[in-house]
CSV table of C-alpha atoms in Angstrom, one decimal:
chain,number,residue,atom,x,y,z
C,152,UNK,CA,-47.9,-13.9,13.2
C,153,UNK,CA,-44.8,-16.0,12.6
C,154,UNK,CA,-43.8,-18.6,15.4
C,155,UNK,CA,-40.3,-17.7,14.3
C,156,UNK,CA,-40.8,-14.2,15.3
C,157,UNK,CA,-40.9,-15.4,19.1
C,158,UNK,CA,-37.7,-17.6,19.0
C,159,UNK,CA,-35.4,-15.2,20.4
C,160,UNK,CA,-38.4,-15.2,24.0
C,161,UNK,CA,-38.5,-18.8,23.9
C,162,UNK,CA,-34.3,-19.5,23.8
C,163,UNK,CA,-34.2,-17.1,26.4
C,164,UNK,CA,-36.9,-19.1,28.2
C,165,UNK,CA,-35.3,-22.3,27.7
C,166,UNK,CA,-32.0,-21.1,28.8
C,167,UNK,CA,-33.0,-20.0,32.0
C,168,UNK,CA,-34.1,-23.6,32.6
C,169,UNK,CA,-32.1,-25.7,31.1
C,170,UNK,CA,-28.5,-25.2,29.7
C,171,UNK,CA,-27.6,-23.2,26.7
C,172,UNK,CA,-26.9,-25.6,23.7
C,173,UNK,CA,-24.1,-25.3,21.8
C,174,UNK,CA,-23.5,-25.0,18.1
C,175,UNK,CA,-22.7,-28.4,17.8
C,176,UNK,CA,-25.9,-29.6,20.1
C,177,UNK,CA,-28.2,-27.6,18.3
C,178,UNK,CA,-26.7,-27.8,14.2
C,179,UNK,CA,-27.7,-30.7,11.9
C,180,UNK,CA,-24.8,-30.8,10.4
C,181,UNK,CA,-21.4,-30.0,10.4
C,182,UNK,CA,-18.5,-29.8,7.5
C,183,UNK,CA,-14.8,-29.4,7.9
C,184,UNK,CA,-13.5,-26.7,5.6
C,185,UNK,CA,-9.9,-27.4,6.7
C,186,UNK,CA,-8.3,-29.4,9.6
C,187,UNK,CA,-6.7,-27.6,12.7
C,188,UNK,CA,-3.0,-26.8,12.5
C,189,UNK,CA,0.0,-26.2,14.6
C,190,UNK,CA,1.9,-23.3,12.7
C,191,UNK,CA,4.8,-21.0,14.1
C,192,UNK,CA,4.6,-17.7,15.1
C,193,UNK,CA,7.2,-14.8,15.6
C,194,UNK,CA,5.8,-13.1,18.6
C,195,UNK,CA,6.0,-9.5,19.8
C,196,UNK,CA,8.8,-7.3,20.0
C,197,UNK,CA,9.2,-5.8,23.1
C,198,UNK,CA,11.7,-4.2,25.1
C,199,UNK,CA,12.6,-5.9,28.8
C,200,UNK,CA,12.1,-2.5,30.3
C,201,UNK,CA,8.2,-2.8,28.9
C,202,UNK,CA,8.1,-6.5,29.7
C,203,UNK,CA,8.7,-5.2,33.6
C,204,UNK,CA,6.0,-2.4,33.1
C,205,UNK,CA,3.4,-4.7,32.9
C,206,UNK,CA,0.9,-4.7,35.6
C,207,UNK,CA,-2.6,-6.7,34.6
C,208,UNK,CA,-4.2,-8.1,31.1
C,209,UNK,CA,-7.2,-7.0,29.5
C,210,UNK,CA,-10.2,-8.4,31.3
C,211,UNK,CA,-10.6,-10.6,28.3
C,212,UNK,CA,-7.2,-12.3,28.5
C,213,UNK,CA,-5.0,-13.4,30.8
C,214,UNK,CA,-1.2,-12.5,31.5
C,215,UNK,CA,-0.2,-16.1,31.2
C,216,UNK,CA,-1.9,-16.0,27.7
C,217,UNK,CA,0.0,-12.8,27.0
C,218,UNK,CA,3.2,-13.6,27.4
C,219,UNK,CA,2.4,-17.2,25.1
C,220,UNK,CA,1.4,-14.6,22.4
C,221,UNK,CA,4.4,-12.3,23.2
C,222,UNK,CA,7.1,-15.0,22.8
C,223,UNK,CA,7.6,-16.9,19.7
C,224,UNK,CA,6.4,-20.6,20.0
C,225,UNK,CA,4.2,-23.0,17.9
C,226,UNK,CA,0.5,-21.9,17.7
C,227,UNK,CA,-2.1,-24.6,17.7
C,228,UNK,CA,-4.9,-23.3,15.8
C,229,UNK,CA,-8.4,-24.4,15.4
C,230,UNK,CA,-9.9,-26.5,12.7
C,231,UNK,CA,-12.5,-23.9,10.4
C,232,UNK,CA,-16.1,-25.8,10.8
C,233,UNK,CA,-19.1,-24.6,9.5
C,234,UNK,CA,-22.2,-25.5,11.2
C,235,UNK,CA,-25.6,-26.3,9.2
C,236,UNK,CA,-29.3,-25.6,11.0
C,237,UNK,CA,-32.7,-25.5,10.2
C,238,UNK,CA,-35.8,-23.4,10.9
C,239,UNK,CA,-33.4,-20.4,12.1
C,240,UNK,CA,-34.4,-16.3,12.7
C,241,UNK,CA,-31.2,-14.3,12.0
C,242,UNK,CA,-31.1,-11.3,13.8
C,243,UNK,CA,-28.5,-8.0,13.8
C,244,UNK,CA,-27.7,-9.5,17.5
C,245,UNK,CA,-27.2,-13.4,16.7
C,246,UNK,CA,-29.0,-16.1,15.3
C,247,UNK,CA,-31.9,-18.1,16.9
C,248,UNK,CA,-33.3,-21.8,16.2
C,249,UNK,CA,-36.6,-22.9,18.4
C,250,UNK,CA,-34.4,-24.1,21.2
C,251,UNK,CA,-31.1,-21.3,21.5
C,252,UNK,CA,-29.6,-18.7,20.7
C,253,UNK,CA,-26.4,-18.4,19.2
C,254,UNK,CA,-23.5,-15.9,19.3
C,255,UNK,CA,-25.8,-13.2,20.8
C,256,UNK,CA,-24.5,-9.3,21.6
C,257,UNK,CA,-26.5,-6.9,23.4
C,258,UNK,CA,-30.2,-7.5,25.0
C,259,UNK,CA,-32.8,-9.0,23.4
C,260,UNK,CA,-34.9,-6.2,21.2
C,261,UNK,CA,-38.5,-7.1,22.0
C,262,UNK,CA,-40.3,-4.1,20.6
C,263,UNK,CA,-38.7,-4.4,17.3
C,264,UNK,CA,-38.5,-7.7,17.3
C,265,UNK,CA,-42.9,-7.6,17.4
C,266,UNK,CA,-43.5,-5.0,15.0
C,267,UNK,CA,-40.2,-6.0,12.5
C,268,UNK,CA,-41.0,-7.5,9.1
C,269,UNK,CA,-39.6,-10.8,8.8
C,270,UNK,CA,-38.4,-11.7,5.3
C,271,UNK,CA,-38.1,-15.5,3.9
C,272,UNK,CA,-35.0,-17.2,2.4
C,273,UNK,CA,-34.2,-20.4,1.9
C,274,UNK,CA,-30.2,-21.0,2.3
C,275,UNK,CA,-27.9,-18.2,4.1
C,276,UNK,CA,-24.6,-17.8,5.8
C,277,UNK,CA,-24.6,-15.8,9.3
C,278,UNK,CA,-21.5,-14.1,8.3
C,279,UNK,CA,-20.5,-12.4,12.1
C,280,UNK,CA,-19.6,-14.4,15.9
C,281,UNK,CA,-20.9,-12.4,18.7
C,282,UNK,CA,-17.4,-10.7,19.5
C,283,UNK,CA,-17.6,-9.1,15.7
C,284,UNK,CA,-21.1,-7.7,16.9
C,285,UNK,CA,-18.9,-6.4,20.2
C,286,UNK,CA,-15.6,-4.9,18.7
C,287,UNK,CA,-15.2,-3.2,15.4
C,288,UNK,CA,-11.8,-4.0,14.9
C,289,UNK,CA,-13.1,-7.9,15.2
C,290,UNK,CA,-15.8,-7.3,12.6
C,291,UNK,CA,-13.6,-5.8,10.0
C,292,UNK,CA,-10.6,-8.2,10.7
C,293,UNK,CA,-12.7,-11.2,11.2
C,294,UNK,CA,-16.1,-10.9,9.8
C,295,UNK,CA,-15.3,-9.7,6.8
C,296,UNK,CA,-12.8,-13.5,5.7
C,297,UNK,CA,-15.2,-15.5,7.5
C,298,UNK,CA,-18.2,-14.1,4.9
C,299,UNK,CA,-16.4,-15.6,2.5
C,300,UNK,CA,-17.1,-19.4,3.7
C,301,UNK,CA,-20.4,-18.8,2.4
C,302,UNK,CA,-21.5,-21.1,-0.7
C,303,UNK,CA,-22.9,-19.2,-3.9
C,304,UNK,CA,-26.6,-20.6,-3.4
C,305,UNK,CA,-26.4,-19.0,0.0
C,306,UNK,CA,-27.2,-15.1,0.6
C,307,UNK,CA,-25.1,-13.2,3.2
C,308,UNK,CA,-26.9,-12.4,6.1
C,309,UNK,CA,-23.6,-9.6,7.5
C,310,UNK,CA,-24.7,-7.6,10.5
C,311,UNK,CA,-23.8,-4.3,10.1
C,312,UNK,CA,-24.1,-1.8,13.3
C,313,UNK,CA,-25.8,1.0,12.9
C,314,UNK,CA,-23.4,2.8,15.1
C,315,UNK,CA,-20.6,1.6,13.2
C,316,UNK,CA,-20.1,4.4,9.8
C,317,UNK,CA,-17.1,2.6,9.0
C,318,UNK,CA,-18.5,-0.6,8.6
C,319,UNK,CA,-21.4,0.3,6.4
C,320,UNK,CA,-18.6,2.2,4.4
C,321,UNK,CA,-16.4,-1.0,4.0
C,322,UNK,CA,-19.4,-2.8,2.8
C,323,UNK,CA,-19.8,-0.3,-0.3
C,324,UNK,CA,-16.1,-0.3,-0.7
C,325,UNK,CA,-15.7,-3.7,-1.2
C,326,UNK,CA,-19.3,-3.7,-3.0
C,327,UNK,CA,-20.1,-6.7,-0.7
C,328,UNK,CA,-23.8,-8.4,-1.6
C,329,UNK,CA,-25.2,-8.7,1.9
C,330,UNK,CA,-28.8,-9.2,2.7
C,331,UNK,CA,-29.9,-5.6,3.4
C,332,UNK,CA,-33.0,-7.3,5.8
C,333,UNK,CA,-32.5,-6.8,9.5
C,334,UNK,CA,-34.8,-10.1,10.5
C,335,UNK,CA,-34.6,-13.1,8.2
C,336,UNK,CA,-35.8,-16.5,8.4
C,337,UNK,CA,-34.0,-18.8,6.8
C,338,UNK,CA,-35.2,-22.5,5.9
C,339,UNK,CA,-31.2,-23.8,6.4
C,340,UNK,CA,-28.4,-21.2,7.8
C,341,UNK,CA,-24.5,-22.0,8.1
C,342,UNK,CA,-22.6,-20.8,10.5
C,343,UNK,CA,-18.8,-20.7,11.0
C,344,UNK,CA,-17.1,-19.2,14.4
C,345,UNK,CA,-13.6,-19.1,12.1
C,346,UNK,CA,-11.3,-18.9,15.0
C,347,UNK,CA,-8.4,-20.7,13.6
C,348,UNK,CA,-5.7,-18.6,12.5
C,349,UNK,CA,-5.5,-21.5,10.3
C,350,UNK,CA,-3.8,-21.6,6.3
C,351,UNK,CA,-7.3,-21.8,4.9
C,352,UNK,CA,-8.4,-18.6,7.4
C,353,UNK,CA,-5.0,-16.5,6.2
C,354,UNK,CA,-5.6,-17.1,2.2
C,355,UNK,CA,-9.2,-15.9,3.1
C,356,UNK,CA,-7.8,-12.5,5.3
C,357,UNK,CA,-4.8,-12.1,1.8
C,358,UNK,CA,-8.1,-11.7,-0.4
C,359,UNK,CA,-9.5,-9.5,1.8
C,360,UNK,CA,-6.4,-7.5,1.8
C,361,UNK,CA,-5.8,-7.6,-1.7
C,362,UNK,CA,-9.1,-6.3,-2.3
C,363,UNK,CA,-9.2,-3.3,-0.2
C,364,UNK,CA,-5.5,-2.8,-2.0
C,365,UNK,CA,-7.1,-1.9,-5.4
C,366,UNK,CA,-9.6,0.1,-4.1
C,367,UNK,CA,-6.8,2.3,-2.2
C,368,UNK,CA,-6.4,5.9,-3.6
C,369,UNK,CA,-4.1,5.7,-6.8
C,370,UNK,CA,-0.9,6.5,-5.6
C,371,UNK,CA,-0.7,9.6,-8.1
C,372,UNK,CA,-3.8,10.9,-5.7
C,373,UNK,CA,-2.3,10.2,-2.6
C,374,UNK,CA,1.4,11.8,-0.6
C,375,UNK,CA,3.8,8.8,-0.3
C,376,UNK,CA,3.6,8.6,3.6
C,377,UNK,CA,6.5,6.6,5.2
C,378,UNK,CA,3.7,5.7,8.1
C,379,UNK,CA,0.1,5.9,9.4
C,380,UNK,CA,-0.5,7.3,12.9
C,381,UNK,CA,-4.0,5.9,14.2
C,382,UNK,CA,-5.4,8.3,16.9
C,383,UNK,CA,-8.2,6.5,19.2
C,384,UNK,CA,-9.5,9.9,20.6
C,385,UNK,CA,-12.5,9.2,23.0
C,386,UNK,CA,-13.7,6.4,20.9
C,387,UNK,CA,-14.6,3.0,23.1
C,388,UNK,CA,-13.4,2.4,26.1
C,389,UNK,CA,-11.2,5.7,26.8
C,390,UNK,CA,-7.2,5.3,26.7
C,391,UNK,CA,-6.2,8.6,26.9
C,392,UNK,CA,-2.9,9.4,26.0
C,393,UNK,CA,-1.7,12.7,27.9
C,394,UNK,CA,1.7,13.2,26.0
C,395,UNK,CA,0.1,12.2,22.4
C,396,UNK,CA,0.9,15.5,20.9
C,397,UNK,CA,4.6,14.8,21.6
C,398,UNK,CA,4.4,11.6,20.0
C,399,UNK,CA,2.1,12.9,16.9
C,400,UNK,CA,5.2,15.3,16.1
C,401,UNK,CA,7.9,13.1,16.7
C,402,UNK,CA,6.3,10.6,14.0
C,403,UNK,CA,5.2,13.6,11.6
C,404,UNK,CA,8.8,14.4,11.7
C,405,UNK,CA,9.8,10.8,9.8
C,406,UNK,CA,6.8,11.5,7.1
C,407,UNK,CA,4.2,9.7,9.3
C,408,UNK,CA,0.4,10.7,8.3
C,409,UNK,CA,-1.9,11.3,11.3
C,410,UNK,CA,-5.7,10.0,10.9
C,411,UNK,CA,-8.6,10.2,13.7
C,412,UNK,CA,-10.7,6.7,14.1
C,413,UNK,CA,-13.6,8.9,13.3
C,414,UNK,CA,-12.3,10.5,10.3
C,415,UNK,CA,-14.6,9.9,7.5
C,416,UNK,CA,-12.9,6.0,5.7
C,417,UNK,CA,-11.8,7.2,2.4
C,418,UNK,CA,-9.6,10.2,4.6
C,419,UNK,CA,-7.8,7.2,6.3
C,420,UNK,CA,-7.4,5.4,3.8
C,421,UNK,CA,-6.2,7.9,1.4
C,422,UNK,CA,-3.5,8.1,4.2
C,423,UNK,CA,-3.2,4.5,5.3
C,424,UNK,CA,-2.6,3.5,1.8
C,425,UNK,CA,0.8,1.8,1.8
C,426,UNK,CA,2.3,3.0,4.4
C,427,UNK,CA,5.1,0.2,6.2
C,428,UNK,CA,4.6,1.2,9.7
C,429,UNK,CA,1.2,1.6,11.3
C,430,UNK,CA,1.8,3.0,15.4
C,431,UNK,CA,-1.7,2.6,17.3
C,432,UNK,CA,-2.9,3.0,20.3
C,433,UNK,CA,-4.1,-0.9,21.3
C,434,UNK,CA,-8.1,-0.9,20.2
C,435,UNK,CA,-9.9,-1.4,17.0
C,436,UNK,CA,-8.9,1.7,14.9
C,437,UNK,CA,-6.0,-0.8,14.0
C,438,UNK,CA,-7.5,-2.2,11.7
C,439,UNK,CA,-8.0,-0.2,9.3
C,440,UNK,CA,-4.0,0.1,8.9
C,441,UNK,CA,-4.3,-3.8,9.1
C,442,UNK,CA,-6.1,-3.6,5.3
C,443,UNK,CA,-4.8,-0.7,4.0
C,444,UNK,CA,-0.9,-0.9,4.8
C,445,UNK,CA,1.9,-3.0,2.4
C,446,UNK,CA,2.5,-6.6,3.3
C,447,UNK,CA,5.3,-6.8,6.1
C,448,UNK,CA,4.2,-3.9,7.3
C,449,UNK,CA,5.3,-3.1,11.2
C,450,UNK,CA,2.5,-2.6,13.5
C,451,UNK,CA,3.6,-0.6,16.9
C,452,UNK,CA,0.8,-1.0,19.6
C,453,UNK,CA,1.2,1.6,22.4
C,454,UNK,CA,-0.7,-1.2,25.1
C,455,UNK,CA,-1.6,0.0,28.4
C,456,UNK,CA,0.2,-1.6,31.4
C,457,UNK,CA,-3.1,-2.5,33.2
C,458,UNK,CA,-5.1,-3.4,30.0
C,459,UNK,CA,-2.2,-5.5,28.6
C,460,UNK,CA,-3.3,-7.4,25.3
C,461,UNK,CA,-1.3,-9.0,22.3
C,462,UNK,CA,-4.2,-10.5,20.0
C,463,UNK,CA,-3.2,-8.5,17.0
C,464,UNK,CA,0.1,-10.5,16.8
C,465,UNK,CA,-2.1,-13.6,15.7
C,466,UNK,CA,-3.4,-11.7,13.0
C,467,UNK,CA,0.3,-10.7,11.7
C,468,UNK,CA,1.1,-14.2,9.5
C,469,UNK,CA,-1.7,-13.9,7.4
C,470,UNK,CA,0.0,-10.1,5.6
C,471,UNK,CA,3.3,-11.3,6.8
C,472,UNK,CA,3.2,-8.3,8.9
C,473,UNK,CA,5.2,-7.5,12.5
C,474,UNK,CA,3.9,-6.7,16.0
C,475,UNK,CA,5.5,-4.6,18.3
C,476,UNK,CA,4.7,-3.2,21.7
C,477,UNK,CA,5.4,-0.4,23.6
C,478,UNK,CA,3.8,-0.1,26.8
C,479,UNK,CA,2.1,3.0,28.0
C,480,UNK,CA,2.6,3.8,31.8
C,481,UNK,CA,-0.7,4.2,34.4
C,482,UNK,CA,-1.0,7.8,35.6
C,483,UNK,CA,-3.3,9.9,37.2
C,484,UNK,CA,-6.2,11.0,34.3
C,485,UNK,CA,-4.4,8.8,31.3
C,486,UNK,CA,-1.2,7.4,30.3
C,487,UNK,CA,2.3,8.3,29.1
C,488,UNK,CA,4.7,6.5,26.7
C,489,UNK,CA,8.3,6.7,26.1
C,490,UNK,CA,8.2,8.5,23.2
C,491,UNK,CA,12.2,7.6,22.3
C,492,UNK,CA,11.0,4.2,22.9
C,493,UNK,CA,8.7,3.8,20.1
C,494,UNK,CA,11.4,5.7,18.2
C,495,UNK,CA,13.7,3.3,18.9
C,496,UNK,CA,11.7,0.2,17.7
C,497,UNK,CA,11.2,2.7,14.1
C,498,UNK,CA,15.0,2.7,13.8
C,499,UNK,CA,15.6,-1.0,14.6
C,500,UNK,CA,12.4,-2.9,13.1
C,501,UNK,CA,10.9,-0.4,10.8
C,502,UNK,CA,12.1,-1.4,7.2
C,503,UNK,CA,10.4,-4.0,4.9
C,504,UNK,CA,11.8,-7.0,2.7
């Protein structure tokens, strides 16, 4: 039986005895792909009345943070790095050398991990961070660019979750050459946690974009929608939205297109295709307006005011695209948004140059 095989026991030993190394601790190398930058940012439109609606952040976040991303300032964003190791078991949960593990989601899968074929490769690139593995909308948005920091004598180890259809689908889509192996050990793995919203990362995400552009529904196919509505349904963490139907006819009215986050992916994008204004209630099902909408597109998130989050305005430069919020009010079983409110921010931001 393969030592590596029992990595992912023995970083989990190690760990609880001594502390966790980190990427740089534990890598033999590491390579600059492009220097950190401070680049400017146009924040997030929002109304004061919304600004005063606010209650708490996302537990990820913090309100201080929130309001940095919401007002327009200079960003200082992170150099991109890849990391080199050696002797290293990837795994659909993170990556594993004899003395960590790195960017880990979910518990450790023993059972499989024992009976699991391992495959061999020399040279690969781990192309997910743990919070891809978490989020879908992080996956698509960020996984997806940060695969392509891999070199061409290195295969594409991509996790794909099984529980995730529209992930899987974007992979055919984009006819993406990822390992199809679920345990691999590689004889030297790169590794890149591509936070920077950096020139180099936004050139990456435009690729990306123009990609998933030409594999759009021809626009002879396809109704010429002024808009996308993404409904989050029940999906994740649950932010129901009790007047929604109001809203859904309101937008239908000015030739918005309504798709479910669990409608099959060519349905959304067939009506994502496009559009200028994407309205969404804050979670992942963004994203796939994020790829499929025009460049300076307006992005509405309806943001609840005890889950208050602003992350998708970093990812706004890169398609030279708009953030807007709306905040939805607390109430008992859900929340409810000022419908003429998002209306409002429609009439006033919602045109393209």
């Amino acid at each position: 039986m393969n030592l590596e095989r029992f990595y992912p026991v023995t970083a989990k030993l190690r760990k609880s005895v001594l502390e966790q190394r980190s990427l740089a601790e534990d890598c033999v190398a590491v390579e600059e792909v492009h220097p950190a930058e401070t680049l400017p940012s146009d924040g997030v439109v929002i109304s004061e009345r919304d600004r005063n609606k606010v209650t708490a952040p996302h537990w990820a976040t913090t309100l201080e943070r929130e309001w940095q991303r919401v007002d327009a300032r200079d960003v200082h964003h992170a150099a991109t790095e890849r990391y080199i190791f050696e002797d290293v078991l990837a795994t659909p949960y993170g990556f594993y050398t004899r003395r960590a593990g790195h960017h880990l989601s979910g518990g450790l899968r023993l059972p499989e991990l024992l009976g699991a074929p391992i495959h061999r490769i020399e040279k690969g690139f781990y192309g997910a961070s743990s919070v891809c593995l978490k989020y879908f909308g992080h996956w698509l948005r960020d996984a997806l660019p940060m695969s392509l920091l891999r070199r061409p004598d290195e295969a594409l180890y991509l996790p794909v979750p099984k529980s995730w259809p529209h992930a899987a689908a974007y992979v055919d889509l984009l006819g993406i050459d990822r390992l199809p192996h679920e345990y691999v050990h590689f004889d030297r793995l790169a590794f890149s946690p591509d936070v920077g919203q950096n020139s180099d990362q936004r050139k990456r995400v435009r690729l990306i974009h123009d990609l998933v552009q030409t594999r759009l529904p021809a626009p002879e196919e396809r109704k010429e929608n002024t808009g996308l509505y993404l409904a989050r349904g029940e999906t994740g963490v649950i932010r129901r939205l009790l007047n929604e139907d109001a809203l859904i006819d309101a937008l239908l009215e000015r030739g918005f297109a309504m798709a479910h986050s669990t409608d099959p992916l060519p349905q959304i994008l067939q009506k994502a295709a496009g559009v200028s204004q994407v309205v969404f209630i804050e979670g992942s099902q963004w994203a796939h307006g994020y790829f499929a909408a025009k460049r300076r597109a307006l992005f509405i998130s309806l943001c609840p005011a005890d889950l208050f989050n602003n992350v998708v305005v970093e990812y706004m430069p890169a398609v030279e695209g708009r953030l807007a919020t709306v905040v939805m009010d607390r109430v008992e079983n859900g929340y409810v948004v000022d419908v003429d409110g998002v209306l409002d921010i429609l009439d006033r931001e919602g045109h393209t140059s």
